[in-house]
Short mmCIF file of C-alpha atoms in Angstrom, two decimals:
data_model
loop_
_atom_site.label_atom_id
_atom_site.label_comp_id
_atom_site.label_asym_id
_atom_site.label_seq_id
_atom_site.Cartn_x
_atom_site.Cartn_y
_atom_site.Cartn_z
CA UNK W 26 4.58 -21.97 4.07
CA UNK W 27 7.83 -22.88 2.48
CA UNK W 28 11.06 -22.47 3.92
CA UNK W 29 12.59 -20.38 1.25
CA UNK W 30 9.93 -17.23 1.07
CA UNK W 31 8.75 -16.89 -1.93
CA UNK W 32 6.81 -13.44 -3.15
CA UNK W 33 4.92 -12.84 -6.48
CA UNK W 34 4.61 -9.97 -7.32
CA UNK W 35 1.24 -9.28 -10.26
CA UNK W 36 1.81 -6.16 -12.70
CA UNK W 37 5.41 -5.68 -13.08
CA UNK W 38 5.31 -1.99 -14.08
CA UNK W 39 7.43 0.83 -12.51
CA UNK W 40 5.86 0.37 -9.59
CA UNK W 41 5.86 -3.47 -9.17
CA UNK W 42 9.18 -4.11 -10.67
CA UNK W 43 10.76 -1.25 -8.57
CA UNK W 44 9.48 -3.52 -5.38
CA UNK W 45 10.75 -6.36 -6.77
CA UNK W 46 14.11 -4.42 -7.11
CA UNK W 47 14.09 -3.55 -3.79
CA UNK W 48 13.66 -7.04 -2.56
CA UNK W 49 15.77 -8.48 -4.41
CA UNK W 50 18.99 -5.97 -3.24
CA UNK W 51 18.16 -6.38 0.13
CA UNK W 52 17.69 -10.35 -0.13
CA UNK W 53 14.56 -9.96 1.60
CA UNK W 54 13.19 -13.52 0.47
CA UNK W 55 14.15 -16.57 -1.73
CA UNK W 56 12.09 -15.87 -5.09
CA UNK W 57 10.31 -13.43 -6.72
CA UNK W 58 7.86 -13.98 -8.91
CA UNK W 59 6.70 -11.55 -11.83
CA UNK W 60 3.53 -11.77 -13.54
CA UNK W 61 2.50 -9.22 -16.41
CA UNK W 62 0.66 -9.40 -19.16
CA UNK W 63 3.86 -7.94 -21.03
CA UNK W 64 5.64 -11.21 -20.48
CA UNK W 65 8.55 -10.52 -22.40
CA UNK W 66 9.15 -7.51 -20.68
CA UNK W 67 8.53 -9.19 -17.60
CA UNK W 68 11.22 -11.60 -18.47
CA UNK W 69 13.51 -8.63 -19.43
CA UNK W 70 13.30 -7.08 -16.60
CA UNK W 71 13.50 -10.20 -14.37
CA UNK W 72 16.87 -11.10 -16.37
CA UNK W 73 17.84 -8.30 -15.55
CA UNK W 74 16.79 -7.93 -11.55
CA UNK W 75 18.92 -11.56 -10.96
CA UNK W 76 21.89 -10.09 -12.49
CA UNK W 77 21.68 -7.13 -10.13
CA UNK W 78 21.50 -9.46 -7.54
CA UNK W 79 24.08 -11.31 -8.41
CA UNK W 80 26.24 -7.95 -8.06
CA UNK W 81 25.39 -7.39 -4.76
CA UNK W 82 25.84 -10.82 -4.06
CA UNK W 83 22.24 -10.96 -2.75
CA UNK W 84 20.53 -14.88 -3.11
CA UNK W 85 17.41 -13.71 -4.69
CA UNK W 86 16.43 -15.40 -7.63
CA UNK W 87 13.85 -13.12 -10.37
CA UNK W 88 11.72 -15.43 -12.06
CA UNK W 89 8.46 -14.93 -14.65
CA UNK W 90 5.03 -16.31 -14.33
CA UNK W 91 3.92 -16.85 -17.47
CA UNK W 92 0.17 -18.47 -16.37
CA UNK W 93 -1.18 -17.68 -13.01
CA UNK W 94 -0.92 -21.42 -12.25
CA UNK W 95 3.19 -20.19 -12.06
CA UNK W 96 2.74 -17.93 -9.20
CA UNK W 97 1.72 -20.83 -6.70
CA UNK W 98 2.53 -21.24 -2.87
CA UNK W 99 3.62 -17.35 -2.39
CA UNK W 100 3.90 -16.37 1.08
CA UNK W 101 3.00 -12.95 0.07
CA UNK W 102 1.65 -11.29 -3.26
CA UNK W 103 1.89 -7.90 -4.24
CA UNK W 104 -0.78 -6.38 -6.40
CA UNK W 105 -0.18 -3.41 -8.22
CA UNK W 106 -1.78 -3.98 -11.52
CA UNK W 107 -4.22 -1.83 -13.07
CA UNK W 108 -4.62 1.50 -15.16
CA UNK W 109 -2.73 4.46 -13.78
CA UNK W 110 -3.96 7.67 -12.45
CA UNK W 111 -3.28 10.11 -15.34
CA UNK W 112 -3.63 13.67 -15.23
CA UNK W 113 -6.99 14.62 -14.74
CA UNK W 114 -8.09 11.43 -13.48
CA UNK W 115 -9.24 11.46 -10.46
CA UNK W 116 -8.64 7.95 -8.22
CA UNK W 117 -12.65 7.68 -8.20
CA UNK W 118 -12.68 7.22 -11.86
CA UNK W 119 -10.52 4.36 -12.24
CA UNK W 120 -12.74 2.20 -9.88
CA UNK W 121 -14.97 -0.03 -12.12
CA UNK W 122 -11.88 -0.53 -14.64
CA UNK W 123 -9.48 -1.29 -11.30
CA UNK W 124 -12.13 -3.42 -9.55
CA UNK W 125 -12.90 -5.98 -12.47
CA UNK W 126 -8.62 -6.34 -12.72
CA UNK W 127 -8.73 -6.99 -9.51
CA UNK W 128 -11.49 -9.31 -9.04
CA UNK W 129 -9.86 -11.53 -11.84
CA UNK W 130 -5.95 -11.45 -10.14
CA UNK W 131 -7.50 -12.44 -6.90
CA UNK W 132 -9.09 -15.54 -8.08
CA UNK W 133 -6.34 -16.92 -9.40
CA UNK W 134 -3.98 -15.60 -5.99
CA UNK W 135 -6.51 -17.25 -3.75
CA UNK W 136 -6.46 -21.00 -6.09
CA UNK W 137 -2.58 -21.02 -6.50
CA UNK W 138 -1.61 -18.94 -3.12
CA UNK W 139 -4.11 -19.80 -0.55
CA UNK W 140 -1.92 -18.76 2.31
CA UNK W 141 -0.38 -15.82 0.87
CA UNK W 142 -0.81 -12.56 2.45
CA UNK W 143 -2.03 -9.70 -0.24
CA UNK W 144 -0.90 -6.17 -0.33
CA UNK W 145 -2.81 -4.27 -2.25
CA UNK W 146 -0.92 -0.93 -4.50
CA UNK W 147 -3.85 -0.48 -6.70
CA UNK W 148 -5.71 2.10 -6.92
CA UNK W 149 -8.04 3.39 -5.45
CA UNK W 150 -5.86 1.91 -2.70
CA UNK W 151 -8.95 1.43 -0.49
CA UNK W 152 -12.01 0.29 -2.36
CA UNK W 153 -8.94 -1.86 -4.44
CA UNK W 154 -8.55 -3.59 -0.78
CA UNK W 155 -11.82 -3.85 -0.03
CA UNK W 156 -12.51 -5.80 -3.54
CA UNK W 157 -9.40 -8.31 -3.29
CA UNK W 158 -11.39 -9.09 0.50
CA UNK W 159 -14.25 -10.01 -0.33
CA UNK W 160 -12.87 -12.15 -3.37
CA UNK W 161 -10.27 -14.05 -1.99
CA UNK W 162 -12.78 -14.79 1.07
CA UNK W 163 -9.03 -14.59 3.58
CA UNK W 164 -9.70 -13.30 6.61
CA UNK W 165 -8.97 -9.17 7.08
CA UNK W 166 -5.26 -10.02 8.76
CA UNK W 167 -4.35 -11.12 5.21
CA UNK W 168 -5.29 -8.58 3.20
CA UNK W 169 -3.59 -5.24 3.38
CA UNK W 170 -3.09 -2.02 1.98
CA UNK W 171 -0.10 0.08 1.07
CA UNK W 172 -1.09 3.93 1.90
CA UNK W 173 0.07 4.62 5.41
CA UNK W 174 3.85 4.24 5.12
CA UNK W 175 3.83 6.25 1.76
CA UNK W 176 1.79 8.75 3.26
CA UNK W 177 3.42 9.62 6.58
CA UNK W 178 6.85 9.12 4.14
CA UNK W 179 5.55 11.89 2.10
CA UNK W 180 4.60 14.19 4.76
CA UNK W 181 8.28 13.44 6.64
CA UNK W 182 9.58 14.59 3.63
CA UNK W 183 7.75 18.37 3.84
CA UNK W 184 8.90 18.70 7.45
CA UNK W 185 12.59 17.91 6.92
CA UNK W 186 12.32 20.09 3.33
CA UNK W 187 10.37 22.66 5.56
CA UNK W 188 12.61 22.26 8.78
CA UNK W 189 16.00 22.38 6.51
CA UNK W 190 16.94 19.90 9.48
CA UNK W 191 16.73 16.29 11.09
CA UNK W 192 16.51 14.24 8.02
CA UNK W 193 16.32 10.02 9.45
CA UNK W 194 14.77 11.41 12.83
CA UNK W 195 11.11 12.59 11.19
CA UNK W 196 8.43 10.21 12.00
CA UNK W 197 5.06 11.41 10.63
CA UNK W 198 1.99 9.81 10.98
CA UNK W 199 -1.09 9.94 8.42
CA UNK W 200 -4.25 7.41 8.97
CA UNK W 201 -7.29 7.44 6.89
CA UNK W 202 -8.16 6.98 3.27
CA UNK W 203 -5.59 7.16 0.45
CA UNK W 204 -7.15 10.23 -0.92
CA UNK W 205 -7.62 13.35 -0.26
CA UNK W 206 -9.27 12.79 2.57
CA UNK W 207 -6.30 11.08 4.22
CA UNK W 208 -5.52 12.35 8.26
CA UNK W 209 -2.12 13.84 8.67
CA UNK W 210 -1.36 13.42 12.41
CA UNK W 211 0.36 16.67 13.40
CA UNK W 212 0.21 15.86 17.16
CA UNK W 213 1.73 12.00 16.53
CA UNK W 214 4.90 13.45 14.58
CA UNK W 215 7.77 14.11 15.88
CA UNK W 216 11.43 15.52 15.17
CA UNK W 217 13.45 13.18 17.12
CA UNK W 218 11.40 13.38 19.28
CA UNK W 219 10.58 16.52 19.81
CA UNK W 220 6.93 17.22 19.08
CA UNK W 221 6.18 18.63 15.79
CA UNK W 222 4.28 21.46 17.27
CA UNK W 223 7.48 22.84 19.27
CA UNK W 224 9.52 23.35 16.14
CA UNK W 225 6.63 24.81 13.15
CA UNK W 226 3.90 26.82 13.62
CA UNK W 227 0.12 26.17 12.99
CA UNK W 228 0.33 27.54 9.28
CA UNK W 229 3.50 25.67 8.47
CA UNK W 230 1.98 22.82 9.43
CA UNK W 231 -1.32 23.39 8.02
CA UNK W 232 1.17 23.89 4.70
CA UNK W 233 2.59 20.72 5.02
CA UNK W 234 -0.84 18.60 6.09
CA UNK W 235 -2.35 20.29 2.25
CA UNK W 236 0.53 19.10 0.43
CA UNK W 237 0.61 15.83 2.18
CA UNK W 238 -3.18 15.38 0.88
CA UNK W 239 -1.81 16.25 -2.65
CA UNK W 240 1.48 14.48 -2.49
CA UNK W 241 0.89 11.97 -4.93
CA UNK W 242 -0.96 14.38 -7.50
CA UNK W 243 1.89 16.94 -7.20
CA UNK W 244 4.37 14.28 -8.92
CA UNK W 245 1.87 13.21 -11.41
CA UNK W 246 1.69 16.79 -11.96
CA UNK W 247 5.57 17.16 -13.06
CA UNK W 248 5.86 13.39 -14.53
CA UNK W 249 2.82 14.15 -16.87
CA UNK W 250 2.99 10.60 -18.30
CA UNK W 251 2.48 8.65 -15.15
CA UNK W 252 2.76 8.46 -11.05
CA UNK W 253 4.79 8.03 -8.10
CA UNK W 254 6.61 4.90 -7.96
CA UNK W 255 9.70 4.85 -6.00
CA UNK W 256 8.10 6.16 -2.86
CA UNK W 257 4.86 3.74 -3.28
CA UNK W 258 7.35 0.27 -4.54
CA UNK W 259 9.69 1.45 -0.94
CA UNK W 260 7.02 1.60 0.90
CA UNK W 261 5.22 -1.50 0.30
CA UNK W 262 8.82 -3.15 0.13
CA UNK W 263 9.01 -2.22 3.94
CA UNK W 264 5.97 -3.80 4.54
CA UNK W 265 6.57 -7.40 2.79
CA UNK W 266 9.62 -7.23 4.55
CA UNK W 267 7.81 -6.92 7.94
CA UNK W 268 6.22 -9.68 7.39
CA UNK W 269 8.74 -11.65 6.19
CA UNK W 270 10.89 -11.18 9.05
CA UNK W 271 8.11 -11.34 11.21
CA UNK W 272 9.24 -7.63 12.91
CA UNK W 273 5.75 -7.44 15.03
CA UNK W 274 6.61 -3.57 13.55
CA UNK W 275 4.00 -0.83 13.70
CA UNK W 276 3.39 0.63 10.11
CA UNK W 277 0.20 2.66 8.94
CA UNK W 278 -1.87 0.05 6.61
CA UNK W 279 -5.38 0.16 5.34
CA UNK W 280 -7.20 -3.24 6.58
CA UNK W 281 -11.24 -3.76 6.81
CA UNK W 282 -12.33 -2.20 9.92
CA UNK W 283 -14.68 -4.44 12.21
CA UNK W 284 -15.93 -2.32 15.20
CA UNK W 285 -12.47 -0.30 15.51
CA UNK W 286 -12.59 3.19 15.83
CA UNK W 287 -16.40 2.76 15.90
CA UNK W 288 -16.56 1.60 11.91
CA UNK W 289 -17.34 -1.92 10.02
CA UNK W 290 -17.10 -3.51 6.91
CA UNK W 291 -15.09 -0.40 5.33
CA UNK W 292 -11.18 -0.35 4.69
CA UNK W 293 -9.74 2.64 6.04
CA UNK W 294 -5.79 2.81 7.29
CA UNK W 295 -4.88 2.48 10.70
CA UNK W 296 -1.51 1.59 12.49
CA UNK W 297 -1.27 -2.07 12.30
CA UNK W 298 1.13 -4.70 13.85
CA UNK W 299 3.05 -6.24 11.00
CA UNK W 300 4.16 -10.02 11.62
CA UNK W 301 4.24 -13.46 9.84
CA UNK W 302 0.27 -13.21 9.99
CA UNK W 303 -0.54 -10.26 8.21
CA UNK W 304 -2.34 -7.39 9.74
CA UNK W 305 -1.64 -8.44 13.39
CA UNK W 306 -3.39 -6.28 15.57
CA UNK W 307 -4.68 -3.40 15.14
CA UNK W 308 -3.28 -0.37 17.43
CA UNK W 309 -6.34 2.29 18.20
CA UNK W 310 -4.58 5.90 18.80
CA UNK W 311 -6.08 8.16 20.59
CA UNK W 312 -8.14 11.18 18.57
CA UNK W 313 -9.44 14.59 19.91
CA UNK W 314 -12.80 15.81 17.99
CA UNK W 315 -11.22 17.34 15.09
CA UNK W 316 -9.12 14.32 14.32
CA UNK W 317 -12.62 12.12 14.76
CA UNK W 318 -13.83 14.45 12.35
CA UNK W 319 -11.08 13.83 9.76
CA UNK W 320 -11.29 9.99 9.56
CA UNK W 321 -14.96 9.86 9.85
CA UNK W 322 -14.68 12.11 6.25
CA UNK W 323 -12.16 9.78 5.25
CA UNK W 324 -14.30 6.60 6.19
CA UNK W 325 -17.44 8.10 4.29
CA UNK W 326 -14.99 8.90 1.32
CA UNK W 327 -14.33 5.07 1.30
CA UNK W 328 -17.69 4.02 1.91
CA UNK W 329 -18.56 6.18 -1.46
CA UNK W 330 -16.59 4.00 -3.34
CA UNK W 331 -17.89 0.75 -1.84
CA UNK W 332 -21.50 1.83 -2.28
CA UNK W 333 -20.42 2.30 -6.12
CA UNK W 334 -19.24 -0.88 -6.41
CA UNK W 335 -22.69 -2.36 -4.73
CA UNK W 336 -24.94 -0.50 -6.81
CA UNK W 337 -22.89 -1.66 -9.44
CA UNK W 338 -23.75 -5.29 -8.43
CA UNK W 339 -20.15 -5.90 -8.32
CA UNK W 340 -20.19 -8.65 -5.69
CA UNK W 341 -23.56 -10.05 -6.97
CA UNK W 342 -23.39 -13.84 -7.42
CA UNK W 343 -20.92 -14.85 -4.36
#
C-alpha cells in the first residue's frame, strides 16, 4: 500500500464523479483517479474537482486515467460504470449488459490494483458484486457492495420527513438485497434512541418500509432521464472513507455470504466491520421469523440473478 492513499474511481458519471467530489472536499485520500470512456470529460471534470479542492484548501489531487494501465496501485477502486436504470427498466434487465462491463473493468483492477479493495455501485448492486468476485479471484473481505448505507439513509429520511422531528439522531437499518426485496429493520431503528416502534405506529411504519423498497425508483420516477446519485456517491464516499481511516465502523454492505446467516456463495448485505482490510467481520443480528422470512426472499432474489448469469455460462472458462 502506498503511503499517500490513492483511489480510482472507473465510470466518472454523476454518480462516480459526485464520489470523487466528495473525497476530494473532505481530503479523504492523496489521489483520485478517474477513468471513463468519455476521457475528455473525465479530464473536464477532474480539472475542475482539483480546483475545488484547491478552494477548500483540501490536498487532493484529481487526475485522469486515460488506459487502465493508469489506474495502478489503488488502495481502493470504486466501480460504478455501466448502463443506468431508466424508467421501465427493471434492475434484472440490465444484468447481462452490466455483467460483461464488469467482467472487463475487473480484469484490468485486479492486473494494475492487486491490493485494492473494490466497491461495487453497479447495478444490479448484488449480482454486480458477485461478478467483480469471482473475476478478480480477491478474497470476499475485498470486495464490497454499496446498498446498505444508501438504504437505511433512505429510509432515515421517511422517518424524520414522517416524524417532522430528530433529523441527525435517525439511525435506520435495512439488510438484504438492493431490490425490492431489501429488509427494512423496523425493530433496529431508532430515534435517538428511542425505539422506532414507541414514536409511529405499525401502518406508518409499514408506509415508510414500502417506500424504502421503492426509494430509488421514486427518484427515477421524477428525474425521468436518469437515477439517484447524490445519496448512492455519499454513501459509498462514507464507506471508502472507512476504510481509509481504518474506523473498524459498522455500515450495512453487501459481501458474499459463506455459512452466515445460514447462506453461501450468494452476496446479500449484512452489517459489516469496515477497516483497512475491507469487509472485516461480519456482525450477525439477531432476526425473529418474519425478518428470516424477509432476507431468505431477498437471498433467493439474488440467487435468481446468479443462476442467470450461470445458465448464461458467464463464468465458463475460469
Amino acid at each position: 500500500m502506498n503511503q499517500g492513499k490513492r483511489v480510482g474511481i472507473v465510470g466518472a458519471g454523476n454518480v462516480g464523479a459526485t464520489v470523487a467530489y466528495s473525497l476530494a472536499m473532505q481530503g479523504a485520500c492523496h489521489e483520485i483517479i478517474l477513468r471513463d470512456n468519455k476521457i475528455d470529460v473525465a479530464k473536464g471534470k477532474a480539472l475542475d474537482m482539483s480546483q475545488a479542492a484547491s478552494a477548500v484548501r483540501s490536498h487532493t489531487v484529481v487526475k485522469v486515467a486515460e488506459e487502465m494501465s493508469d489506474l495502478k496501485d489503488c488502495d481502493v477502486v470504486v466501480i460504478t460504470a455501466g448502463s443506468p436504470r431508466l424508467p421501465g427498466m427493471s434492475r434484472d434487465d440490465l444484468l447481462m449488459i452490466n455483467a460483461n462491463i464488469t467482467k472487463d473493468v475487473i480484469e484490468g483492477v485486479a492486473k494494475y490494483s492487486p491490493d485494492a479493495i473494490i466497491i461495487m455501485v453497479s447495478n444490479p448492486l448484488d449480482a454486480m458484486t458477485y461478478v467483480a468476485l469471482k473475476e478478480s479471484g480477491f478474497d470476499r473481505s475485498r470486495v464490497i457492495g454499496m446498498a446498505g448505507i444508501l438504504d437505511s439513509s433512505r429510509m432515515a429520511s421517511f422517518i424524520q420527513e414522517k416524524l417532522g422531528y430528530g433529523g441527525g439522531q435517525i439511525r435506520a437499518s435495512v439488510m438484504g438485497g438492493h431490490g425490492d426485496d431489501m429488509v427494512p429493520l423496523a425493530r433496529y431503528s431508532t430515534v435517538a434512541g428511542v425505539p422506532l416502534t414507541d414514536v409511529l405506529s405499525d401502518e406508518e411504519i409499514e408506509e415508510i418500509v414500502t417506500r424504502t423498497r421503492h426509494g430509488g425508483a421514486e427518484i427515477v420516477g421524477h428525474l425521468k432521464t436518469g437515477s439517484a446519485y447524490y445519496g448512492p456517491a455519499k454513501s459509498t464516499a462514507i464507506m471508502v472513507d472507512a476504510i481509509l481511516k481504518d474506523t473498524k465502523q459498522i455500515h450495512p454492505c453487501a459481501v458474499l455470504l459463506e455459512g452466515e446467516y445460514g447462506y453461501s456463495d450468494v452476496v446479500c448485505g449484512v452489517p459489516v466491520m469496515l477497516g483497512a482490510n475491507g469487509a472485516e467481520k461480519i456482525i450477525e443480528v439477531t432476526l425473529d421469523d418474519k425478518e428470516k422470512e424477509m432476507f431468505a426472499g431477498s437471498c433467493a432474489s439474488v440467487q435468481t440473478l446468479i443462476d442467470t448469469l450461470n445458465t448464461n455460462n458467464f463464468f465458463e472458462g475460469e
